[in-house]
C-alpha positions as YAML, in Angstrom:
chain: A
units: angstrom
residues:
- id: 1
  name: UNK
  ca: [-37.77, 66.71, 42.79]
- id: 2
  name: UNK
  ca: [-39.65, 66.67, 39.53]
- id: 3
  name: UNK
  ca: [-40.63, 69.95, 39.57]
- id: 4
  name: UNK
  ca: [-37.58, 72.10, 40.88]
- id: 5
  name: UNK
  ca: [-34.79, 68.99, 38.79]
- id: 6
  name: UNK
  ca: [-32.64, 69.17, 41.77]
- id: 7
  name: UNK
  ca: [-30.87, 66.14, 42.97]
- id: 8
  name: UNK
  ca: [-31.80, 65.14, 46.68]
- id: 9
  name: UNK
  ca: [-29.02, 63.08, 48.61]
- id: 10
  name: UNK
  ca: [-29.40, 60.01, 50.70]
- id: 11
  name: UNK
  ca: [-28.23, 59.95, 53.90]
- id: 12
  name: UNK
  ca: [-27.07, 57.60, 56.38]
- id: 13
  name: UNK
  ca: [-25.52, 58.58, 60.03]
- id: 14
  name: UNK
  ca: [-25.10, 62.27, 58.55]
- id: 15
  name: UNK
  ca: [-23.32, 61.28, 55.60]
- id: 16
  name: UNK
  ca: [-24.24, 61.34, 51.71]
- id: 17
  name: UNK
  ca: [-24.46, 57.69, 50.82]
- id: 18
  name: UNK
  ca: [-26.41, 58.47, 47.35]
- id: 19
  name: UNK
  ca: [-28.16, 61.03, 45.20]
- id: 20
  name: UNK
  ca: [-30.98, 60.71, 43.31]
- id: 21
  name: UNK
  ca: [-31.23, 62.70, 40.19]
- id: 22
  name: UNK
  ca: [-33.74, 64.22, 37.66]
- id: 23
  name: UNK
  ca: [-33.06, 62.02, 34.03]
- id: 24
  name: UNK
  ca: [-33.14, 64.96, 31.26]
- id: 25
  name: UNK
  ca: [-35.72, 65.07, 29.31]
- id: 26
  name: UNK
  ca: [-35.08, 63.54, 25.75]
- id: 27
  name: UNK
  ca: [-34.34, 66.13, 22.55]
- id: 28
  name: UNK
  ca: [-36.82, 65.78, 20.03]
- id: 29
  name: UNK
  ca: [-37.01, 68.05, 16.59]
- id: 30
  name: UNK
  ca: [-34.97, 70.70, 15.72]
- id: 31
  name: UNK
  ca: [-33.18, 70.15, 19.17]
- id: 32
  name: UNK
  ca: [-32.16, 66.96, 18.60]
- id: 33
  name: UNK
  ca: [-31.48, 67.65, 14.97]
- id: 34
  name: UNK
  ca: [-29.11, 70.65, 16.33]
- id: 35
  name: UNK
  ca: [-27.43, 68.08, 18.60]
- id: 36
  name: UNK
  ca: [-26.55, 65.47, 16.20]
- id: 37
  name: UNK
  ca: [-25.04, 67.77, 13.61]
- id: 38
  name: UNK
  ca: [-23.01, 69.60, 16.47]
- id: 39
  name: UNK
  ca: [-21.37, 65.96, 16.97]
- id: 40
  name: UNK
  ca: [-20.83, 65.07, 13.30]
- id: 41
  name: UNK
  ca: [-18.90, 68.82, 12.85]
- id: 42
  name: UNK
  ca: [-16.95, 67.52, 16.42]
- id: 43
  name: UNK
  ca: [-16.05, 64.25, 14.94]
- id: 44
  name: UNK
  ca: [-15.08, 66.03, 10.99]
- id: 45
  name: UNK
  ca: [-13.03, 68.41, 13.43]
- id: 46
  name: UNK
  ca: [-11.27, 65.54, 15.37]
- id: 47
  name: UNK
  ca: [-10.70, 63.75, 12.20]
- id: 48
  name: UNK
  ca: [-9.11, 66.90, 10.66]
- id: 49
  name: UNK
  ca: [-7.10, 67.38, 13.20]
- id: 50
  name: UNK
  ca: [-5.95, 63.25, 13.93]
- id: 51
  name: UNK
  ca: [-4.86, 63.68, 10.01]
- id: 52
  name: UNK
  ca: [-2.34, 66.62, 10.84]
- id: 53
  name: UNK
  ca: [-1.05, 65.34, 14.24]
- id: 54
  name: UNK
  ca: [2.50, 64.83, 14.27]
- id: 55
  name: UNK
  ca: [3.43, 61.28, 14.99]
- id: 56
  name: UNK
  ca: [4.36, 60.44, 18.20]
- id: 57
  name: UNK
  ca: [3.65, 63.79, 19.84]
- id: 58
  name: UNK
  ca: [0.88, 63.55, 22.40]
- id: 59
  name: UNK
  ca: [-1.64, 66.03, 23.38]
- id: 60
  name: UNK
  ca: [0.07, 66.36, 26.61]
- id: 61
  name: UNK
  ca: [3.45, 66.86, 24.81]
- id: 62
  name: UNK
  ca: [1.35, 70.03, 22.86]
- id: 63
  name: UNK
  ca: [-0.09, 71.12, 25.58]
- id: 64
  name: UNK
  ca: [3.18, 71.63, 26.84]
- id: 65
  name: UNK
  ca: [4.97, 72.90, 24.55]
- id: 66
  name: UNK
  ca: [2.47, 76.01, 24.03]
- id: 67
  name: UNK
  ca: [2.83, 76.61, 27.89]
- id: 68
  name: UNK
  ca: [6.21, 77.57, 27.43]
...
């Protein structure tokens, strides 16, 4: 499992009863620095947007409404 990072399943009487799974390996250096800057510019977009939201409209409302 280590090797190829597949899961493998556990089985009892033919049926999956649990998987085991590879843990990802942890970001370090420019990596990590690349993921933790492409959550702050998530959370500046989300707060951009949470300041323009039209009160009591909810995203399923908008979602809606530009299916139409």
């Amino acid at each position: 499992m280590t090797e190829q990072r597949k899961p493998v399943n556990i089985t009892r009487n033919g049926r999956v009863v649990a998987r085991i799974v590879p843990v990802e390996p942890e970001l370090a250096g420019e990596e990590l620095e690349q993921f933790e800057q492409t959550w702050a510019d998530m959370d500046q977009l989300a707060a951009e947007i949470s300041a323009r939201w039209p009160e009591g409209v909810s995203a399923v409302d908008a979602v809606s409404i530009e299916r139409r």
